[in-house]
PDB file of C-alpha atoms in Angstrom:
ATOM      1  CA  UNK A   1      22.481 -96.640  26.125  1.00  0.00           C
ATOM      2  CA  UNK A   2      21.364 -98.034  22.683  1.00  0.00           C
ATOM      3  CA  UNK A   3      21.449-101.854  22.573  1.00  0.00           C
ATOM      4  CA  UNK A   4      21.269-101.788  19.179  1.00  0.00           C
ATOM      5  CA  UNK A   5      21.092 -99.985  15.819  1.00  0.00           C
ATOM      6  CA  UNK A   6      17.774-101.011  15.267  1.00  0.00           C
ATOM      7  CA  UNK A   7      16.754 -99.290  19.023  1.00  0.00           C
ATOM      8  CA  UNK A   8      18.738 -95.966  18.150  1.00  0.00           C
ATOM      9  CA  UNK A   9      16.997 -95.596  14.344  1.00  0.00           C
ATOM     10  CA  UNK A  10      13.589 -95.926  16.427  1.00  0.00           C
ATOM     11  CA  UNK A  11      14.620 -93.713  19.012  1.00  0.00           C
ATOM     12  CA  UNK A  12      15.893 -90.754  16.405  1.00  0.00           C
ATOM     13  CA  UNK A  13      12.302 -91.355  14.530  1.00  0.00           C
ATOM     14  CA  UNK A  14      10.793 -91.071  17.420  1.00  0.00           C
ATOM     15  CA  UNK A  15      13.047 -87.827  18.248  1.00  0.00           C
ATOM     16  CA  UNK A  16      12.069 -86.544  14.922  1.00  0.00           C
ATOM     17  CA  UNK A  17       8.435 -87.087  15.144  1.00  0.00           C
ATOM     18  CA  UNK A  18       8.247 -85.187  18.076  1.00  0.00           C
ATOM     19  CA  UNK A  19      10.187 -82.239  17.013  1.00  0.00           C
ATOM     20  CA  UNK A  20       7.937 -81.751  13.508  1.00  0.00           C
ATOM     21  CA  UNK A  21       5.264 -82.156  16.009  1.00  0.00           C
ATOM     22  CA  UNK A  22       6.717 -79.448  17.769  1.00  0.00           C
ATOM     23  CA  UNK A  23       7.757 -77.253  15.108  1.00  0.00           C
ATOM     24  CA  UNK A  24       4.039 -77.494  13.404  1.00  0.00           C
ATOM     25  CA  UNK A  25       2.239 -75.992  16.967  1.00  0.00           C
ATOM     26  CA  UNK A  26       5.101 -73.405  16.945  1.00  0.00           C
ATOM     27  CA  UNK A  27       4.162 -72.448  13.098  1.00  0.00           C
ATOM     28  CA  UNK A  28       0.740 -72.757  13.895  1.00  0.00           C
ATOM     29  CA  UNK A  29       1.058 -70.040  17.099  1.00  0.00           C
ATOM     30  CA  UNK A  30       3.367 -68.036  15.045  1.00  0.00           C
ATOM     31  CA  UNK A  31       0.360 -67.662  12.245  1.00  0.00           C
ATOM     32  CA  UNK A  32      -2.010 -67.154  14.685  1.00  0.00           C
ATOM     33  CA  UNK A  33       0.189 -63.943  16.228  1.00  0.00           C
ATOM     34  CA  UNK A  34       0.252 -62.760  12.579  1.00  0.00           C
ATOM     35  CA  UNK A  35      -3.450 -63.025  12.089  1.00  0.00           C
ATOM     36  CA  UNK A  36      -4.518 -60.923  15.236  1.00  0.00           C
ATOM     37  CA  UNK A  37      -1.616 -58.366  13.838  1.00  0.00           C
ATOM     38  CA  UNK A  38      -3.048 -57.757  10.941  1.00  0.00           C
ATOM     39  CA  UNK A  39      -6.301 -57.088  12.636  1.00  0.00           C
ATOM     40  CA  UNK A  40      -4.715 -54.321  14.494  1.00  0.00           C
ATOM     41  CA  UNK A  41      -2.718 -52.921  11.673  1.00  0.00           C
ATOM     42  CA  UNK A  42      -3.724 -50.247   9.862  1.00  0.00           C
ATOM     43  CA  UNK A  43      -3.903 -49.331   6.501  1.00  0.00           C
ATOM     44  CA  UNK A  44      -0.455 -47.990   6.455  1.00  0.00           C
ATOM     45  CA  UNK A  45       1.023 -50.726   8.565  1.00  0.00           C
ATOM     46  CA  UNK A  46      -0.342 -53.298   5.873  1.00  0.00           C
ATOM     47  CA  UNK A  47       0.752 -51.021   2.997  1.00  0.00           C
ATOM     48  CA  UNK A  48       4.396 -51.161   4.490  1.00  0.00           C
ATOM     49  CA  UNK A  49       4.508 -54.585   5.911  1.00  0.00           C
ATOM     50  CA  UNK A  50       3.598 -55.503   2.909  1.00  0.00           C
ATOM     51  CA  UNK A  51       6.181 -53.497   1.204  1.00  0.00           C
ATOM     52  CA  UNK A  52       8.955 -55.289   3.389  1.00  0.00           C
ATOM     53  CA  UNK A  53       9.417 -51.724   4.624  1.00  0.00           C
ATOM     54  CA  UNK A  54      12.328 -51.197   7.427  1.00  0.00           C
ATOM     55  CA  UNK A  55      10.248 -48.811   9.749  1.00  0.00           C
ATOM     56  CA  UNK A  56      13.887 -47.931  11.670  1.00  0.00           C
ATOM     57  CA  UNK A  57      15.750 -46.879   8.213  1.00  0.00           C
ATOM     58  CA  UNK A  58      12.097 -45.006   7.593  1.00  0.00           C
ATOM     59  CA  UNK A  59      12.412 -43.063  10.500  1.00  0.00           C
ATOM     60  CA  UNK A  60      15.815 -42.269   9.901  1.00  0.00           C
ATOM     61  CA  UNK A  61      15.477 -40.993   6.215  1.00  0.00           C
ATOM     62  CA  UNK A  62      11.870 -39.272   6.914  1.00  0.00           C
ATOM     63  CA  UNK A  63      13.065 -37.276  10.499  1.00  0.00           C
ATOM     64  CA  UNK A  64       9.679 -39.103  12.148  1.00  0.00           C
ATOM     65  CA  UNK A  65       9.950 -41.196  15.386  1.00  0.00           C
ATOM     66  CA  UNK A  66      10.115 -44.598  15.475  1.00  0.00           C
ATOM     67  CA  UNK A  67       7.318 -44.595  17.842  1.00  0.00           C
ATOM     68  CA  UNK A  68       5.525 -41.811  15.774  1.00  0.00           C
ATOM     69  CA  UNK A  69       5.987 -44.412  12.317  1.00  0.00           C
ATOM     70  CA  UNK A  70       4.617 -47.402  14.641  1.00  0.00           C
ATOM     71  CA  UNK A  71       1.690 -45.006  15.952  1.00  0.00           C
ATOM     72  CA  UNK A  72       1.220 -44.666  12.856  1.00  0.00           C
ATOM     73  CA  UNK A  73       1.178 -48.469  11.869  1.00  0.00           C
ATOM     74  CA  UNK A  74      -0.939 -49.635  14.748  1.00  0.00           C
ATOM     75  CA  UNK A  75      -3.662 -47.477  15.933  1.00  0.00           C
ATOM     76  CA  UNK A  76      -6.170 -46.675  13.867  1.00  0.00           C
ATOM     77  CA  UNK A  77      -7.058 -43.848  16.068  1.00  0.00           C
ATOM     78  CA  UNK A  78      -3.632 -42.208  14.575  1.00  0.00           C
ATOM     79  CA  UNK A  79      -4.092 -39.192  12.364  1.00  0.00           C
ATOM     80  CA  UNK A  80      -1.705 -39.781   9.372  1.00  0.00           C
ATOM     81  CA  UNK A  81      -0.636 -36.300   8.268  1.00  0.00           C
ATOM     82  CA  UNK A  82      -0.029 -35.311   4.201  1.00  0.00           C
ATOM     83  CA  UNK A  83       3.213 -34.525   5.463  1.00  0.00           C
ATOM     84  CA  UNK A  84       4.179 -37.541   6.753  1.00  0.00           C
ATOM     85  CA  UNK A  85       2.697 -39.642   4.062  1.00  0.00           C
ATOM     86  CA  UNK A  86       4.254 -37.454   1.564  1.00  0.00           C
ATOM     87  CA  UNK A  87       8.284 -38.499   3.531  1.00  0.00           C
ATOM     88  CA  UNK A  88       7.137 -41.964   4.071  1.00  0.00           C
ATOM     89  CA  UNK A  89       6.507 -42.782   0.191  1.00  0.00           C
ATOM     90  CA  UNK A  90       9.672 -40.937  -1.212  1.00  0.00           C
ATOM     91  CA  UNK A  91      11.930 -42.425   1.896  1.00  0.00           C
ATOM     92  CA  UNK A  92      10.689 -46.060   0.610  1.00  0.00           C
ATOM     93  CA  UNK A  93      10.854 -44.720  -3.075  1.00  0.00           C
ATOM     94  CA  UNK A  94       7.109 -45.613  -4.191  1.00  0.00           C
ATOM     95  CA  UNK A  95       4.689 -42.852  -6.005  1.00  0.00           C
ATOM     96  CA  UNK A  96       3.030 -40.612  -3.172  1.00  0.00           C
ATOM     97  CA  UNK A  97      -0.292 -40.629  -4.860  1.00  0.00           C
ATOM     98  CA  UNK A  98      -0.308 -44.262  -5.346  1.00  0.00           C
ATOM     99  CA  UNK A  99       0.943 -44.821  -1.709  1.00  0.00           C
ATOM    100  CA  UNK A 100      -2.300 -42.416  -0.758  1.00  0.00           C
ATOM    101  CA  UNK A 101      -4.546 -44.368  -2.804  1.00  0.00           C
ATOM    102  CA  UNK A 102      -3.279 -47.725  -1.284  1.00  0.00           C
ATOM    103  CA  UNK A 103      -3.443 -45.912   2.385  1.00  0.00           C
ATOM    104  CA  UNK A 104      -6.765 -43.957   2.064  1.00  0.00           C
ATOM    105  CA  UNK A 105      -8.465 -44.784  -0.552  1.00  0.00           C
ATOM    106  CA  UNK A 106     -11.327 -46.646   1.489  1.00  0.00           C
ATOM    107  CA  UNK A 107     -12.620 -42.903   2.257  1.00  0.00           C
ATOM    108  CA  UNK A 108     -15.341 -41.971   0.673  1.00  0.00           C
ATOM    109  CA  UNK A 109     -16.608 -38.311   0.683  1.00  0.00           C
ATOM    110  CA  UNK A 110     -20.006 -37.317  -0.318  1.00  0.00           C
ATOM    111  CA  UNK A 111     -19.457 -34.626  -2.982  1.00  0.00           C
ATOM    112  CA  UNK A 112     -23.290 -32.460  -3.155  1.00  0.00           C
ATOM    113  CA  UNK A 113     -23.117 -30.792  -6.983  1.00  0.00           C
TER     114      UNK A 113
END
């Protein structure tokens, strides 16, 4: 065991180094994992992730899937419907046209007067 108290402070410094050490690659990974998610996000999984959105109480208040509101979240191939965007924003309480401006507002129709 310890000889000392002097070989027991060095030893739990030592402990501790390695365990911030530890804890910063973890972080590190952890941000890493968010980064590539928010590549594959789209607009509507950003709009609610950043919203702190509950995508489970969603589904339940809007009648959509769970798997339907994470299609919807995560491909970008995913056609969101009026419909759904329409039970998404009152089920998490926010203004339907602002939640469409947030969510589609990057399209960009040419209009020919």
């Amino acid at each position: 065991m310890f000889r000392n108290s002097k070989q027991m402070y060095c030893n739990s410094a030592n402990l501790q180094i390695v365990y911030i050490g530890f804890l910063k690659k973890s972080i590190l990974q952890l941000l890493r994992c968010l980064e590539n998610l928010d590549v594959q996000m789209t607009k509507l999984g950003l709009y609610l992730a950043q919203k702190s959105v509950n995508k489970s109480e969603v589904a339940r208040k809007t009648g959509l899937s769970k798997a339907r509101i994470s299609e919807l979240s995560l491909n970008a191939s995913t056609r969101l419907q009026a419909e759904e965007l329409y039970l998404i924003a009152l089920a998490i309480d926010v203004n339907p046209c602002d939640m469409l401006e947030q969510v589609c507002g990057h399209v960009k129709k040419k209009i020919k007067l």
